[in-house]
Amino acid sequence: MFIDIHVHTRRHKGFPRLADQQTYASPQELVAAYDRIGIERGVILPGASPECCTQPQSNEEVLEIAANHPGRFIPFCNIDPRALSNSPYAPLERMLCYYRDLGCKGIGEVTANLRIIDPLVQNLFRGAEIAGIPLTFHLSPYVGYAYGLVDEAGLPGLEESLKRFPKLKFFGHSQAFWAEMGARPTLSERMNYPKGPVQEGRVPQLMRQYPNLYGDLSAHSGANALIRDRDYAVRFLTEFQDRLFFGTDICQPTMPTLRTLADFLLDLRQQSDLAEEVFQKIARENAIRVLGL
């Protein structure tokens, strides 16, 4: 029923995540969770940057997990923008083309805590555009706040990037990104989960203006962006039905919000608030089309 655009897993679980002291879900635990929820397969995003993981995960591990569980996992590769030479002239496109040819369908989740307009980050975008694969990014409110690319309120750096790399498909994700569903989010809202009715903000405006911006609805940030205003969610999902993806962002074996988005979308369909065609696109068909599955 669903294809998960955003998930994390480690072959040997890995050192506990510092934020919650839980290990990553193993592939076997993830498959079991998928079977309970009705997820047919998921996109594995390896952790590459030290800001969000205690040990970087190799692209080779992700490719091996996908090969060992045929039909259940879709590999992405990941490269830190500082890789090779910590230079805006590093030939990152060579690495991206190499992993693309091995079967990786995209790059991400990009989590380096650098400004999105930093030349190192822009060079990574350039490489991804050359390789012809989409890029999933985690957005952060400021440098020094955990992990994620940094942009100001109103997303001026993202807009500039969308202009500079029109052939690169950007998959937006995280609290700081989805808080911009509404107008003029506060710093607290960009760090957390805004509540209440939506007055249209920069995310829908940018999606309307730039066809290379897509929405990764995973985690509580994506689900909250919809659930906070059901009526607006229906309009948003319908208008951008070709550029939105279901996702979970499962990290540890137990996730209290695991079913939140799935249940919300299923309820919209059950109540006939969301057309069946729109539901199917967001649940799975967009991932099949955009990733060439």
PDB file of C-alpha atoms in Angstrom, residues 49-53 80-82 109-118 121 125 136-151 173-177 190:
ATOM      1  CA  SER A  49      27.729  13.619   8.568  1.00  0.00           C
ATOM      2  CA  PRO A  50      29.137  13.582  12.119  1.00  0.00           C
ATOM      3  CA  GLU A  51      26.505  16.061  13.340  1.00  0.00           C
ATOM      4  CA  CYS A  52      23.770  13.390  13.337  1.00  0.00           C
ATOM      5  CA  CYS A  53      25.476  10.033  13.801  1.00  0.00           C
ATOM      6  CA  ASP A  80      29.140  14.890   3.173  1.00  0.00           C
ATOM      7  CA  PRO A  81      29.674  18.245   1.380  1.00  0.00           C
ATOM      8  CA  ARG A  82      33.124  18.409   2.981  1.00  0.00           C
ATOM      9  CA  GLU A 109      19.611  12.646   3.912  1.00  0.00           C
ATOM     10  CA  VAL A 110      21.999  15.620   3.722  1.00  0.00           C
ATOM     11  CA  THR A 111      22.464  16.729   7.334  1.00  0.00           C
ATOM     12  CA  ALA A 112      25.725  18.714   7.489  1.00  0.00           C
ATOM     13  CA  ASN A 113      25.185  21.744   9.732  1.00  0.00           C
ATOM     14  CA  LEU A 114      26.291  24.216   7.074  1.00  0.00           C
ATOM     15  CA  ARG A 115      24.388  27.071   5.500  1.00  0.00           C
ATOM     16  CA  ILE A 116      22.484  25.921   2.472  1.00  0.00           C
ATOM     17  CA  ILE A 117      24.194  28.616   0.381  1.00  0.00           C
ATOM     18  CA  ASP A 118      27.662  27.585   1.615  1.00  0.00           C
ATOM     19  CA  VAL A 121      26.784  22.628  -0.125  1.00  0.00           C
ATOM     20  CA  PHE A 125      23.929  20.244  -5.310  1.00  0.00           C
ATOM     21  CA  THR A 136      16.811  14.688   0.356  1.00  0.00           C
ATOM     22  CA  PHE A 137      17.824  17.433   2.790  1.00  0.00           C
ATOM     23  CA  HIS A 138      17.174  18.061   6.473  1.00  0.00           C
ATOM     24  CA  LEU A 139      16.754  21.753   7.267  1.00  0.00           C
ATOM     25  CA  SER A 140      17.926  23.337  10.522  1.00  0.00           C
ATOM     26  CA  PRO A 141      17.095  26.779  11.974  1.00  0.00           C
ATOM     27  CA  TYR A 142      20.663  27.903  12.704  1.00  0.00           C
ATOM     28  CA  VAL A 143      24.319  26.844  12.759  1.00  0.00           C
ATOM     29  CA  GLY A 144      25.060  25.001  15.982  1.00  0.00           C
ATOM     30  CA  TYR A 145      21.548  23.625  16.358  1.00  0.00           C
ATOM     31  CA  ALA A 146      21.939  19.858  16.115  1.00  0.00           C
ATOM     32  CA  TYR A 147      22.185  18.889  12.444  1.00  0.00           C
ATOM     33  CA  GLY A 148      20.846  19.891   9.058  1.00  0.00           C
ATOM     34  CA  LEU A 149      21.436  22.489   6.370  1.00  0.00           C
ATOM     35  CA  VAL A 150      20.727  25.981   7.632  1.00  0.00           C
ATOM     36  CA  ASP A 151      18.418  28.536   6.092  1.00  0.00           C
ATOM     37  CA  HIS A 173      12.191  17.486   5.146  1.00  0.00           C
ATOM     38  CA  SER A 174      12.346  18.323   8.896  1.00  0.00           C
ATOM     39  CA  GLN A 175      10.783  20.741  11.383  1.00  0.00           C
ATOM     40  CA  ALA A 176      12.468  23.859  10.003  1.00  0.00           C
ATOM     41  CA  PHE A 177      11.212  23.013   6.524  1.00  0.00           C
ATOM     42  CA  ARG A 190      10.963  26.203  13.307  1.00  0.00           C
TER      43      ARG A 190
END
